[in-house]
Each structure stands twice: as structure tokens, then as C-alpha cells.
Short mmCIF file of C-alpha atoms in Angstrom, two decimals:
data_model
loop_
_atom_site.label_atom_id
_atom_site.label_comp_id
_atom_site.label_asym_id
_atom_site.label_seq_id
_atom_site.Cartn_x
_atom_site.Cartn_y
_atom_site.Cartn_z
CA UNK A 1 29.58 -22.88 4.65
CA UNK A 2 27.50 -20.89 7.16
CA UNK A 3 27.70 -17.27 6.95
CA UNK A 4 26.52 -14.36 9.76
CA UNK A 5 24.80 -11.73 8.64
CA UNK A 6 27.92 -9.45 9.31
CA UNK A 7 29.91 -11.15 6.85
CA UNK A 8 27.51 -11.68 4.01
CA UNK A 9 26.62 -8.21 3.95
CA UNK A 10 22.83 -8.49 5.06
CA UNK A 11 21.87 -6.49 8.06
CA UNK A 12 22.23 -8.30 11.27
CA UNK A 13 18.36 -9.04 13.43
CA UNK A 14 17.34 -6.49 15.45
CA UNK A 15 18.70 -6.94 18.65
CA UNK A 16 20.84 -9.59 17.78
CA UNK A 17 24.56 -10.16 19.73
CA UNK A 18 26.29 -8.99 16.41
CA UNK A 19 23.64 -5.88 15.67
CA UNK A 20 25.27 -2.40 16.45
CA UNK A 21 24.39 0.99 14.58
CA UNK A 22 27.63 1.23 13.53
CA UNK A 23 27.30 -2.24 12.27
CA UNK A 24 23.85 -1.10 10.73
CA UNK A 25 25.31 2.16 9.06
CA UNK A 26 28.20 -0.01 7.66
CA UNK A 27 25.95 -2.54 6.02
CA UNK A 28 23.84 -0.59 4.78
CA UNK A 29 25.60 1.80 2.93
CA UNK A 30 27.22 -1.08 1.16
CA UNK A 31 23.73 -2.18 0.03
CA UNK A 32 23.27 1.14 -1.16
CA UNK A 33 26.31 1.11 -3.24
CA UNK A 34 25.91 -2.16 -4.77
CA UNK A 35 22.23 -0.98 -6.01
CA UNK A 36 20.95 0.13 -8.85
CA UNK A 37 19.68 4.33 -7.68
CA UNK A 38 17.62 4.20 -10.79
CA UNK A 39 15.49 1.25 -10.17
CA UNK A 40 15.22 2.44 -6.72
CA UNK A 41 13.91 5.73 -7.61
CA UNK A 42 11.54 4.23 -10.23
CA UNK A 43 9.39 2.00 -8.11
CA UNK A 44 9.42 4.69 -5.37
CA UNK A 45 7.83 6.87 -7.90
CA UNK A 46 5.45 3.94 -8.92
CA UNK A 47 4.57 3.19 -5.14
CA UNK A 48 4.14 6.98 -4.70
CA UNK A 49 1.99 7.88 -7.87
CA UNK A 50 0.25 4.93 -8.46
CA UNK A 51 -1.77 5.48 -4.92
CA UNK A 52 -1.30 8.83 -4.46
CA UNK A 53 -4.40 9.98 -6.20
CA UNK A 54 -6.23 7.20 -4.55
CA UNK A 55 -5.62 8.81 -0.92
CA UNK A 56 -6.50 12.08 -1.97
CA UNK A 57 -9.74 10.97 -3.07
CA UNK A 58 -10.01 9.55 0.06
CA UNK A 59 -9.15 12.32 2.29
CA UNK A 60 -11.35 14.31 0.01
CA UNK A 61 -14.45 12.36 0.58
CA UNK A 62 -16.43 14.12 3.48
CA UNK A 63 -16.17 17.09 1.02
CA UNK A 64 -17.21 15.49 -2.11
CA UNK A 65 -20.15 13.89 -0.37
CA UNK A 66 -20.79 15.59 2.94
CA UNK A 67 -23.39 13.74 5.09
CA UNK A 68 -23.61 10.97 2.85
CA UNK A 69 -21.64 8.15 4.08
CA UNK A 70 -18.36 7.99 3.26
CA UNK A 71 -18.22 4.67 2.76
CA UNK A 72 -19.43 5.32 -0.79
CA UNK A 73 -16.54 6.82 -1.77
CA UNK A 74 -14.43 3.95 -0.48
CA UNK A 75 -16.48 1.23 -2.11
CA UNK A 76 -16.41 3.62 -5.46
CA UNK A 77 -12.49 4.30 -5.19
CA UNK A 78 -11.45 0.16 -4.46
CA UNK A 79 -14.38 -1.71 -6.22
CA UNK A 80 -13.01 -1.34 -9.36
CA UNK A 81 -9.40 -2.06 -8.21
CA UNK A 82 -10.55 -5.21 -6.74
CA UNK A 83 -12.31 -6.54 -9.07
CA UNK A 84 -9.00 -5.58 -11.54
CA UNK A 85 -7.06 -7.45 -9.03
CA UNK A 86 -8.95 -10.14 -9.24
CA UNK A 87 -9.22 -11.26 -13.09
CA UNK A 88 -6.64 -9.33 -14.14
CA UNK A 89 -3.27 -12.31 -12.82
CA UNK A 90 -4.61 -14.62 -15.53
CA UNK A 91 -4.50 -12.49 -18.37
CA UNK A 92 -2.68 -9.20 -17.59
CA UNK A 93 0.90 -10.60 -18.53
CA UNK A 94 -0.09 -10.48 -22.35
CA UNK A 95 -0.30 -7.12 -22.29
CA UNK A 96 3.30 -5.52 -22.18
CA UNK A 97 4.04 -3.01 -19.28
CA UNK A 98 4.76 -0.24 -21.76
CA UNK A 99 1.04 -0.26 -22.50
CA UNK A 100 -0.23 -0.42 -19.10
CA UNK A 101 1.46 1.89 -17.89
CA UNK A 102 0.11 4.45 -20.60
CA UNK A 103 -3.45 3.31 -19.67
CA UNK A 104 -3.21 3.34 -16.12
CA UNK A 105 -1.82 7.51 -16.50
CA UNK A 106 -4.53 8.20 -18.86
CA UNK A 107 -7.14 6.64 -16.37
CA UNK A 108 -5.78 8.47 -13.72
CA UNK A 109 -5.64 11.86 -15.15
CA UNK A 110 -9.16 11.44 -16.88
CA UNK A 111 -10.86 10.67 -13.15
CA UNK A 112 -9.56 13.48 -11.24
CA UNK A 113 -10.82 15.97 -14.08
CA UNK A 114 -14.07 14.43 -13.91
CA UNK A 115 -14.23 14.87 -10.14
CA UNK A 116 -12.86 18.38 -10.09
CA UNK A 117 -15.44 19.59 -13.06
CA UNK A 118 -18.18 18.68 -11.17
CA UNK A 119 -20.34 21.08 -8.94
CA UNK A 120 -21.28 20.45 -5.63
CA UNK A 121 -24.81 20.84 -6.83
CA UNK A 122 -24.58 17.75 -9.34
CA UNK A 123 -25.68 14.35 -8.34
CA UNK A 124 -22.84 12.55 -6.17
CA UNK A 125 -23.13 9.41 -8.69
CA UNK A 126 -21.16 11.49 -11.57
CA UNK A 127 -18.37 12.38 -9.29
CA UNK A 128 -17.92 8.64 -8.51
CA UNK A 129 -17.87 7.80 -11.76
CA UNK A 130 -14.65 9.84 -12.03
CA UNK A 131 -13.44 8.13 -8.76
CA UNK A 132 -13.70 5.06 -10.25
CA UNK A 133 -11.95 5.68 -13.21
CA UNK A 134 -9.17 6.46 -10.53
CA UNK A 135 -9.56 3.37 -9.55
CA UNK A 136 -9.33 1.03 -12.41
CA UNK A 137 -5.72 3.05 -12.74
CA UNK A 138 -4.70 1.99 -9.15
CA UNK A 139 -5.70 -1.60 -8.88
CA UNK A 140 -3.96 -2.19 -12.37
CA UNK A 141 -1.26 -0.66 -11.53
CA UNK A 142 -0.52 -2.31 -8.30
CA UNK A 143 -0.57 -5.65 -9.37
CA UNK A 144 1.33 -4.73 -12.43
CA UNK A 145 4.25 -2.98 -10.64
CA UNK A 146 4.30 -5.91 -7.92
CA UNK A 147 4.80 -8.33 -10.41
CA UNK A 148 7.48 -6.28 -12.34
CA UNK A 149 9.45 -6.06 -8.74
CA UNK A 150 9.69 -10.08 -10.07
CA UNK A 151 12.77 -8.93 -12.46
CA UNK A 152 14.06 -6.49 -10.61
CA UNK A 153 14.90 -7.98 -7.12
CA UNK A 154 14.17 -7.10 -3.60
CA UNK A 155 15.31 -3.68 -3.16
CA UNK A 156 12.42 -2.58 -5.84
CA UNK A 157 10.06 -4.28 -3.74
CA UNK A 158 11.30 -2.26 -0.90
CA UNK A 159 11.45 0.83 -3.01
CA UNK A 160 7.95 0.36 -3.61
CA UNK A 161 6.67 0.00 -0.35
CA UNK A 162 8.31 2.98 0.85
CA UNK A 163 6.37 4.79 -2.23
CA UNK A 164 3.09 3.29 -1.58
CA UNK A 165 3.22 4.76 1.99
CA UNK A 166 4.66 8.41 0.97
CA UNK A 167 1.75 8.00 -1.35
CA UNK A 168 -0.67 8.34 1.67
CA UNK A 169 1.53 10.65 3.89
CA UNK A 170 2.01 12.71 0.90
CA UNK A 171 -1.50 12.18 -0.76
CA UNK A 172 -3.25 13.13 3.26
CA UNK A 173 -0.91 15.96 3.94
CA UNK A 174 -1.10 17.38 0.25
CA UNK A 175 -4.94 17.54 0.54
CA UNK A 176 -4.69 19.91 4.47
CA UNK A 177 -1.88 22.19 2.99
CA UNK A 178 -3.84 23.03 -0.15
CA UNK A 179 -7.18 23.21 1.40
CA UNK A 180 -6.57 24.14 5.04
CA UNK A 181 -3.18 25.96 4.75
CA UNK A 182 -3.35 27.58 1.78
CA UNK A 183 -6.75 27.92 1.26
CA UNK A 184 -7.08 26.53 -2.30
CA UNK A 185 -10.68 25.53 -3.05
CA UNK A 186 -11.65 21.52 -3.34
CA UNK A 187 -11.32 21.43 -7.42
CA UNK A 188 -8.50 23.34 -7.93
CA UNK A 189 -6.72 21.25 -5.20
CA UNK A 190 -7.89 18.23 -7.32
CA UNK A 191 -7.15 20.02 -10.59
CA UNK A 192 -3.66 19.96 -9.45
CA UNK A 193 -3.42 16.12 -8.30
CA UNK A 194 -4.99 15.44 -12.38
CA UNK A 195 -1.49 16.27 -13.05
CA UNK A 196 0.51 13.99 -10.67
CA UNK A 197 0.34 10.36 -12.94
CA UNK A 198 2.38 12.04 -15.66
CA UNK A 199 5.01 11.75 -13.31
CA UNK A 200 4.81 8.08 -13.93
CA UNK A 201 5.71 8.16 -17.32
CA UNK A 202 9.13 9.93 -16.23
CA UNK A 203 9.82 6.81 -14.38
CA UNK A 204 8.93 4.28 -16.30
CA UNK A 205 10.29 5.08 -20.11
CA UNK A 206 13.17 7.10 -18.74
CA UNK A 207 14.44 6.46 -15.03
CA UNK A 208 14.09 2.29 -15.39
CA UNK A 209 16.61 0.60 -16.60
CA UNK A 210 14.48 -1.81 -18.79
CA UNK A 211 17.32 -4.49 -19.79
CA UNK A 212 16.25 -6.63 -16.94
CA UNK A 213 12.47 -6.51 -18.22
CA UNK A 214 13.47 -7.52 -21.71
CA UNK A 215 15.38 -9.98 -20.60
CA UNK A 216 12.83 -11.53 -18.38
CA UNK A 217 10.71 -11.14 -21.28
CA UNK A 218 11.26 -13.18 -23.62
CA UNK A 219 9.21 -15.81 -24.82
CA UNK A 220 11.76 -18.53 -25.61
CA UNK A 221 14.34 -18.22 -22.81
CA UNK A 222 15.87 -21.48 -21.04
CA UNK A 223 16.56 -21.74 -17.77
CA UNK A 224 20.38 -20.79 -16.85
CA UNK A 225 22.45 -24.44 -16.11
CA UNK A 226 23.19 -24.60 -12.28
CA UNK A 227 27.00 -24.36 -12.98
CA UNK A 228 26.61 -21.19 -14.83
CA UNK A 229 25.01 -18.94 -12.26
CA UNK A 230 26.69 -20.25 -9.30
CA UNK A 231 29.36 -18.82 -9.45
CA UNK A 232 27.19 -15.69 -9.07
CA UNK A 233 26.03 -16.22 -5.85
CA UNK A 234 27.51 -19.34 -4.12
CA UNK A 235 28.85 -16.89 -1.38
CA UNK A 236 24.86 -16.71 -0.50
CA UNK A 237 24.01 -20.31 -0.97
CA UNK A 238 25.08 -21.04 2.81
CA UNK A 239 23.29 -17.83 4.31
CA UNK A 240 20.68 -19.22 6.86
CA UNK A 241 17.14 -18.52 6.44
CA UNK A 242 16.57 -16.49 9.32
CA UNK A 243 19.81 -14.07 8.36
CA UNK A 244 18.42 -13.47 4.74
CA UNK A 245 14.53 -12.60 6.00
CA UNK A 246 15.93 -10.16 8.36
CA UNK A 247 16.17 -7.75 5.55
CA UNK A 248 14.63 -6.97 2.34
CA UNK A 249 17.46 -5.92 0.83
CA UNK A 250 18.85 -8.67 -1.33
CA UNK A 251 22.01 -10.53 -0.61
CA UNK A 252 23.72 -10.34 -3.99
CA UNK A 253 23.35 -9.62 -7.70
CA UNK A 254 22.15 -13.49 -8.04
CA UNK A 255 18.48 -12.34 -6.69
CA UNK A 256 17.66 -10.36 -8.60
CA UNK A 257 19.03 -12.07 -12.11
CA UNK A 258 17.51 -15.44 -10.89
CA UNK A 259 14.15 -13.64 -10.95
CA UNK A 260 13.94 -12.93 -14.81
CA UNK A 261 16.78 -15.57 -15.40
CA UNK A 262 15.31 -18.88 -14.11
CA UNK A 263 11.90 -18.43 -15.71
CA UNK A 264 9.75 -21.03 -17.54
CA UNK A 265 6.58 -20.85 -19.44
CA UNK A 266 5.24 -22.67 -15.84
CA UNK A 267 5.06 -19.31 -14.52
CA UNK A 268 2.29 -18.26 -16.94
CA UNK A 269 0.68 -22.04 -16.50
CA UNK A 270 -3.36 -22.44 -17.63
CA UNK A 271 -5.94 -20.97 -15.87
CA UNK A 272 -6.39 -24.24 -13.77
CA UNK A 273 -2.93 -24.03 -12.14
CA UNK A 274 -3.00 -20.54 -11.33
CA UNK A 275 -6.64 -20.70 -8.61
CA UNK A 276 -4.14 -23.57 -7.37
CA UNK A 277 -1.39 -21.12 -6.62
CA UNK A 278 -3.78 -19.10 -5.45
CA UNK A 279 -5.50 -21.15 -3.12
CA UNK A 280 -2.14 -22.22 -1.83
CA UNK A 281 -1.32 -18.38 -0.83
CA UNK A 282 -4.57 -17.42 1.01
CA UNK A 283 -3.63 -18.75 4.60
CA UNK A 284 -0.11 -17.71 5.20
CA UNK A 285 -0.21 -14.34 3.14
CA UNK A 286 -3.58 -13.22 1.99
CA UNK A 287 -5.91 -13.76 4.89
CA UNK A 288 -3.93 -11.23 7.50
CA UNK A 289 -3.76 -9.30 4.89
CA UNK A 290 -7.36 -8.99 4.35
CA UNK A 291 -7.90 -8.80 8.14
CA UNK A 292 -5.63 -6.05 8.86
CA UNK A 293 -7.45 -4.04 5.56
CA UNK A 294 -10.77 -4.56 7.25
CA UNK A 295 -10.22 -3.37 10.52
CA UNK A 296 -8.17 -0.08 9.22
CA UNK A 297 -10.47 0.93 6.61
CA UNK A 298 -13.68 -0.11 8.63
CA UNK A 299 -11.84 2.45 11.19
CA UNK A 300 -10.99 5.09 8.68
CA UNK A 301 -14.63 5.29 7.00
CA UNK A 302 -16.73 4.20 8.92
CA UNK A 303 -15.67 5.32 12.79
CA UNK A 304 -13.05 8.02 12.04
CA UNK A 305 -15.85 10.34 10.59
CA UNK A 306 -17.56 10.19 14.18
CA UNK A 307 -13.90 10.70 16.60
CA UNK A 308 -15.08 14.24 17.07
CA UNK A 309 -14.09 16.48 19.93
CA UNK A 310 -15.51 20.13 20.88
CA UNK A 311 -13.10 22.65 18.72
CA UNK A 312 -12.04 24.66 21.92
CA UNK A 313 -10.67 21.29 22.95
CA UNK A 314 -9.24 20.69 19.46
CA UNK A 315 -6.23 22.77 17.10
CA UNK A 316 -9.01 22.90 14.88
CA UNK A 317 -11.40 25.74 13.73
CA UNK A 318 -14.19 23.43 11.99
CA UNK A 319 -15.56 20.01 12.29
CA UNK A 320 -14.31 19.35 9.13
CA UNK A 321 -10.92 19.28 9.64
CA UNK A 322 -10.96 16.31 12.24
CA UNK A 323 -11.65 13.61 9.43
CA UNK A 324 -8.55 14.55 6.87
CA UNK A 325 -5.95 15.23 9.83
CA UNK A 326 -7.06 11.74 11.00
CA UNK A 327 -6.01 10.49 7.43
CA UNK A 328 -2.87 12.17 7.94
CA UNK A 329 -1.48 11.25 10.72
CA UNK A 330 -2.71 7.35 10.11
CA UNK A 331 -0.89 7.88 6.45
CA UNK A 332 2.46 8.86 8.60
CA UNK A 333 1.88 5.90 10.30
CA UNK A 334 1.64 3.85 7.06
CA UNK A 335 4.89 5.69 5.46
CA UNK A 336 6.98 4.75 8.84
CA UNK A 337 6.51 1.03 8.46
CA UNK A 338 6.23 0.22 5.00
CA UNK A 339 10.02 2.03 5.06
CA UNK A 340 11.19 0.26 7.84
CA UNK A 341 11.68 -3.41 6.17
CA UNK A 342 14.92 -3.15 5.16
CA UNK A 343 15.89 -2.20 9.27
CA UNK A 344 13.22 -5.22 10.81
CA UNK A 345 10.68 -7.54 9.48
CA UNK A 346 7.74 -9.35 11.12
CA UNK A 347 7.63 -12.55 9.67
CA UNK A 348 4.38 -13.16 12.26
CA UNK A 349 1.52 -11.39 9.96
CA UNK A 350 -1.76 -12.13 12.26
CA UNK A 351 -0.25 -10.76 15.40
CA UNK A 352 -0.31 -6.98 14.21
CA UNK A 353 -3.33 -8.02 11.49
CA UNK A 354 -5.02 -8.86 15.63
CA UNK A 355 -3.67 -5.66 17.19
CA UNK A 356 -5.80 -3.77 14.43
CA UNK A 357 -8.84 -5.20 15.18
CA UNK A 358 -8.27 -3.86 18.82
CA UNK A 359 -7.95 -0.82 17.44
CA UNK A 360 -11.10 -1.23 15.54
CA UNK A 361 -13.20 -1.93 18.87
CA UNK A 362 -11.02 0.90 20.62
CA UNK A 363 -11.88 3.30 18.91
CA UNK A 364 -15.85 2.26 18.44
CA UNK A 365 -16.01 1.90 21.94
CA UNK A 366 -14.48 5.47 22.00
CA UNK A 367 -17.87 6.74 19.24
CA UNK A 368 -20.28 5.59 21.16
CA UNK A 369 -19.29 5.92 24.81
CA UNK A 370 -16.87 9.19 24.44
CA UNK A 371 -14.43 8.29 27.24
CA UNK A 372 -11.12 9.34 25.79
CA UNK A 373 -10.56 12.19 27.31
CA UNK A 374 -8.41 14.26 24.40
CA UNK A 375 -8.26 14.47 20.73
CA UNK A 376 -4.48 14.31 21.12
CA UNK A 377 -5.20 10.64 22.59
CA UNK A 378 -6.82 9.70 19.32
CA UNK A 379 -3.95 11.30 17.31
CA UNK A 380 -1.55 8.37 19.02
CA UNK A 381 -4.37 5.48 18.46
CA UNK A 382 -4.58 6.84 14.96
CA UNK A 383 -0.85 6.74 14.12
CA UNK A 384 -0.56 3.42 15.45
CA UNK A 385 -3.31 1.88 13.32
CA UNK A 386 -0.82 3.32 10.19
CA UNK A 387 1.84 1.74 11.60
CA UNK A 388 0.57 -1.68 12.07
CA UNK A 389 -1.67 -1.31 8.62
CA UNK A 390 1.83 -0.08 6.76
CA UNK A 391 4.13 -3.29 8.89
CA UNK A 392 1.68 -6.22 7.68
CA UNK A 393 1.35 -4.88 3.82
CA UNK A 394 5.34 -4.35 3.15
CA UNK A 395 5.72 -7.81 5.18
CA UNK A 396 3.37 -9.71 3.51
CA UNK A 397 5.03 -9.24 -0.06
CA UNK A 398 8.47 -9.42 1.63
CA UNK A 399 7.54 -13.38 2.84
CA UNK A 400 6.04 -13.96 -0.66
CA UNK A 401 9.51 -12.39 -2.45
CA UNK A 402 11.51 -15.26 0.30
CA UNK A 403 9.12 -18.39 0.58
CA UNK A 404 7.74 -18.59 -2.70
CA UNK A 405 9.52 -20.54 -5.58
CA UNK A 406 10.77 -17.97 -8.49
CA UNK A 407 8.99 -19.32 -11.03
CA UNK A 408 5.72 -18.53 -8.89
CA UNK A 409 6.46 -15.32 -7.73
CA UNK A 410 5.39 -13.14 -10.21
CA UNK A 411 1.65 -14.21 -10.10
CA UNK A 412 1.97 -14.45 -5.91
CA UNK A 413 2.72 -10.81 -5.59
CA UNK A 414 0.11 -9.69 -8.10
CA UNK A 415 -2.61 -12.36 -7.22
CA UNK A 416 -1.79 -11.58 -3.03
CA UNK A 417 -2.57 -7.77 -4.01
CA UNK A 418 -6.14 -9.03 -4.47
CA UNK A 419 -6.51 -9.44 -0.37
CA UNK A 420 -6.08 -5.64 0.73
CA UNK A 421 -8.68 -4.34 -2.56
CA UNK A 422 -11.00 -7.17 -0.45
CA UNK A 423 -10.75 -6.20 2.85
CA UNK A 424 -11.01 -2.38 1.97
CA UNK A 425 -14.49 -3.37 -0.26
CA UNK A 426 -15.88 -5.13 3.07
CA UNK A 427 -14.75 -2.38 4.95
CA UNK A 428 -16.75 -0.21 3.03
CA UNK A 429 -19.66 -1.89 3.34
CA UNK A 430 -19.03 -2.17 7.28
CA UNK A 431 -18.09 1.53 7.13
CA UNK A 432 -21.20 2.96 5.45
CA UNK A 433 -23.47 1.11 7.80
CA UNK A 434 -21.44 2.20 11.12
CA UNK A 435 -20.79 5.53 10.64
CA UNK A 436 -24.63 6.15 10.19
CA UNK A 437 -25.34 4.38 12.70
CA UNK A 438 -22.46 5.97 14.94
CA UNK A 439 -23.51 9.55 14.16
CA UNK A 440 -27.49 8.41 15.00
CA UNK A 441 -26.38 7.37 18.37
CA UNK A 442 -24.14 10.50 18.99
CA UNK A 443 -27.20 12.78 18.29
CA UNK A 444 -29.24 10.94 20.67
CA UNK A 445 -26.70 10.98 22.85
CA UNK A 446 -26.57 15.12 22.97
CA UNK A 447 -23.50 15.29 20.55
CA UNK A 448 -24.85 16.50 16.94
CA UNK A 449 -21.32 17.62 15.66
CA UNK A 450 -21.46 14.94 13.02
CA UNK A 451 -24.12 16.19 11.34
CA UNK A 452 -22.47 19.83 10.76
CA UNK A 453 -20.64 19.19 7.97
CA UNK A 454 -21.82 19.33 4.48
CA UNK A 455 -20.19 18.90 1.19
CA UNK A 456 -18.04 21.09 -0.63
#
């Protein structure tokens, strides 16, 4: 039988006849009582750590570098991740999570030390070797904690979205309090991130509940009979399509125990099968994700250095304070929407992944022929690139956890993850070559603040 959304306990469509807030409030705090806190607050702290130290690499690039381009520091700090991401699918699943998770902390921890240790004097090439130790730890862990959202149902997938974007408004806003505000020097400030990915072994051997990993785990399980598991969730069977993608929160316990449940050695099929899958994913999920990536990172390296306004027309007392404020507010941006899937979903990926690239020419139009008239103007354009950047990642893996078959999913989400490490590595090719040549024509052009900032 056909259900609404009201009845079934999924949250009605935006601006559908049977959406109200109180309707909203209602459903969702039922959602919230029927879920597991712990596995929420476990993959929020994975989505949080696990790219936290990435953006404050990233917002501390113009002062580990200075006038070298800080596209470097991009390519250095997602390189490794997406090369991780993109050999690691077919082999990564024989190594258990326990493990992982231990080497991603210890990679971490080891690359911030290395980049705080070393003087601004020392050749830039031995702080990016710490960077990319960083970044091994990030790309691993992404793909690792997207494919354990596999056994743990929707609501972790949500969880870690929302954590991956408090990563970068936490990561961004950490980086101006301790340096700006506060007036912590850069390596103490990164000192004190070294200690952050600790954190992550808090959440994974002690807030996770792990029975639903085991379970999913082993190597001889069957598949559950049909009759046995639905009585679990026929209540769901009848749910329409469109009512169940209008949330990410999942419509009963059957979800989530289907996803470690219903498993079959086909899931971890030969190398063959899997570029299949693969190749299968790349229209519908992975190439707007790779186009959004582009244009947002191509923005935030390469142009964003050069959106520079005269600082008695800025809140700022320094060149040098445009570029991480930037990250900031474009990181608020990304927190916003990668939170917001549970409330509305975009099930349309290239229309924002388009809207990105206008911001791309927007604001390159903006470099070279300086017509927005306030910083304050730039804040907005800034905030909405996060927005759409943060909408098309948390939507993309939301349509994989819906339209692809269980015994797939696993390697979708983790193989998918491959697209934004891709797009970022192009943007920082794109990124090194524009802001140079950018900041060239902005000299030319009578406007040399570009080239007052130096390293730290």
C-alpha cells in the first residue's frame, strides 16, 4: 500500500501540500529518537577530524609558502589522497577498519609536526612533505569511513556530511582565532591541530557501536531469506521513491540491517567487475562531482589569493588576512549544506555543479577587471560557492546510498570519493597557473597588493 511521507515517518518535500514546520519538528524528532546518538556522534567526529587538518593546511598555505603559488600546497595536500582514492577500493577492504584507523591518526599527527618544526627559512619542499603525509591520512580515511556508512545506514552518512563540513568551518575559523585573534604564531597554531586526530580514536574504539561492523563482517554470512526480514520493514516496502529521497534519514531499522545483512562475496567481486561498477557510476554521480571540485578549488587557490581590496575599504589590517577569511566564510558555506540533507535534497547534481562554474568566471572576471565594488560583495559570492560546493558533495553520496543496489554500495561510496580528490588535483594545476598569472596582470594593472605578502 502507498504511504505519504507523513505517515511513514520520513519528512514530507519541501514545499509540499502536507509539509508544515510543525509537521517538520514532529518528524523529525521521531527520527531522532529512533537513532542510534552514538553512531551519530561517531561519524560526525570522523567527518570532522578526518578533514579537519586538511583545511587548516589549506587556510595555512599563503603563510607556509608566501608568494609561491598556492596551488602547491593544494596539489601537495590532495595528490596523495587521490591517488589513495584511487587504488585503494580494490584492495582496502582486506585490511580491517581497526587498523586503518590507527594508521590514518598516526599519519595525521606525524604531518602536522613535520610542518610545524620547520622554519620559514627551510626549503618549502620539506614542509610539503609533512602535508602530504596529511594527506595520505585524509584520502584513506574518507573512502574508508564512506564505505563503513555501508553498515550503518543513512543517518551515518548524514552524520558524516555534517562533520566533513564543520571540518572546514571549524578547520578555517580555528586557523583566524589562533592566528588573528589570539595572536598565536603559525607553528604553535599547527602544533595544536597535531593533536586533533587522537580525537578519532575516541570515536572509533569507544563511541561506535561496532556490532553492526562485525556483523557485516563476516566472511561466511548468507543472505537473510525474504520472509525473514520483511517483517522488518514491509511498512516501507510501499513508500514511493520520491517520498524516501526527500530525506536522508532512513525510513526504518530495515536500512540500515539490509546494508551489512544482505551482503555477498559479489560485493568484493575481482578486479574486472569492480572498473565495471565504476565506469557505471561516472556519469550520474562522479562527473558533477568532479565539476563542482574544479570550479571551487580552481576559485579558492588559484583566484581567491588575488580578490584583494584596499584595507581602509576592508575590516582588515593586512593583506594577509583576505585569503583565510575567504576560506572561512566559503567553509560556512560548505557546513550549511552538507547539514541540510536531512531538511531538502537536490537530486539534480549538474545544475549547482553549473552554478559553480559561474562563480568561477565571476569572480575571475572580478581579478582582472576589479568591478565589484566592495569586499563585503565578495564575502556573499564566497559563501555561496560553499554552499553549492557543500549541496552537490552530501547529495551525491545521498543518490548513491538510494539508487545503487546494496550489495554495490560499499565500493560506490568509496570508489565515487575518487571524483572530488580529481577535480581538486586539476584545480590545482589550474590554480597555480592563474593566480600567477592573475597577480602579473594586477601589477600591471597599478594594483601590486598581491605581491605584499610573504611567508610566515
Amino acid at each position: 500500500m502507498n504511504r505519504s511521507p507523513s505517515s511513514s515517518g520520513l519528512l514530507p518535500i519541501p514545499g509540499a501540500p502536507s509539509s508544515s514546520w510543525a509537521l517538520y519538528r514532529s518528524r523529525f524528532a521521531n527520527l531522532l529518537r529512533n537513532t542510534d546518538t552514538s553512531v551519530f556522534i561517531a561519524f560526525w567526529l570522523f567527518g570532522l577530524i578526518n578533514n579537519v587538518i586538511y583545511v587548516i593546511i589549506l587556510s595555512a598555505a599563503q603563510d607556509l609558502v608566501g608568494n609561491v603559488p598556492k596551488g602547491v600546497v593544494l596539489l601537495a595536500d590532495v595528490m596523495p589522497s587521490f591517488l589513495t582514492k584511487l587504488v585503494a577500493p580494490y584492495f582496502i577492504h582486506r585490511i580491517p577498519y581497526s587498523t586503518r584507523v590507527l594508521a590514518f591518526v598516526t599519519l595525521s599527527s606525524a604531518g602536522m609536526v613535520l610542518v610545524a618544526f620547520t622554519p620559514p627559512t627551510a626549503s618549502v619542499a620539506i614542509k610539503l612533505i609533512g602535508v602530504v603525509l596529511s594527506s595520505l591520512s585524509s584520502g584513506g580515511g574518507e573512502l574508508s569511513f564512506l564505505g563503513l556508512t555501508h553498515y550503518y545506514g543513512h543517518m551515518s552518512l548524514a552524520a558524516w556530511g555534517s562533520g566533513t563540513g564543520g571540518a572546514g568551518l571549524i578547520g578555517a575559523g580555528l586557523y583566524v582565532v589562533m592566528t588573528d585573534w589570539i595572536g598565536l604564531s603559525v607553528k604553535t597554531s599547527l602544533l595544536a591541530s597535531a593533536c586533533f586526530p587522537a580525537i578519532m580514536l575516541l570515536s572509533f574504539f569507544v563511541i561506535l557501536p561496532h556490532g553492526p561492523l562485525r556483523r557485516g563482517s563476516r566472511k561466511d554470512y548468507q543472505p537473510v531469506p525474504e520472509d525473514e526480514h520483511r517483517g522488518e520493514d514491509d511498512d516501507f516496502d510501499d513508500i514511493p521513491a520520491d517520498a524516501a529521497s526527500s530525506s536522508l534519514l532512513a525510513p526504518g531499522p530495515a536500512v540500515a540491517s539490509t546494508a551489512y545483512l544482505v551482503h555477498s562475496e559479489t560485493a568484493k567481486g575481482s578486479f574486472l567487475a569492480n572498473l565495471r561498477r565504476a565506469k557505471s557510476l561516472f556519469f550520474p554521480f562522479m562527473l558533477p562531482l568532479l565539476l563542482v571540485y574544479i570550479a571551487e578549488y580552481t576559485i579558492n587557490q588559484g583566484v581567491a589569493p588575488t580578490l584583494l581590496f584596499p584595507l581602509e575599504e576592508s575590516p582588515f589590517s593586512e593583506f594577509r588576512s583576505f585569503y583565510p577569511f575567504y576560506g572561512f566564510l566559503y567553509q560556512l558555506g560548505v557546513f550549511i549544506s552538507r547539514s541540510s540533507s536531512p531538511f531538502l535534497r537536490i537530486h539534480h547534481l549538474y545544475l549547482p555543479s553549473l552554478l559553480q562554474v559561474g562563480n568561477l568566471v565571476l569572480l575571475t572576471l572580478h581579478a582582472l577587471l576589479n568591478f565589484i565594488p566592495s569586499v563585503y560583495l565578495v564575502f556573499i559570492v564566497i559563501f555561496w560557492e560553499g554552499l553549492l560546493g557543500g549541496a552537490v558533495y552530501v547529495n551525491t553520496f545521498a543518490e548513491i546510498m538510494e539508487r545503487v543496489p546494496v550489495e554495490d554500495r560499499e565500493f560506490s561510496l568509496g570508489a565515487t570519493s575518487v571524483s572530488d580528490s580529481g577535480g581538486i588535483c586539476i584545480a590545482g594545476f589550474l590554480g597555480m597557473a592563474m593566480e600567477v598569472w592573475l597577480c602579473d596582470w594586477q601589477v600591471q594593472h597599478g594594483r601590486d597588493w598581491c605581491r605584499r605578502i610573504g611567508a610566515s
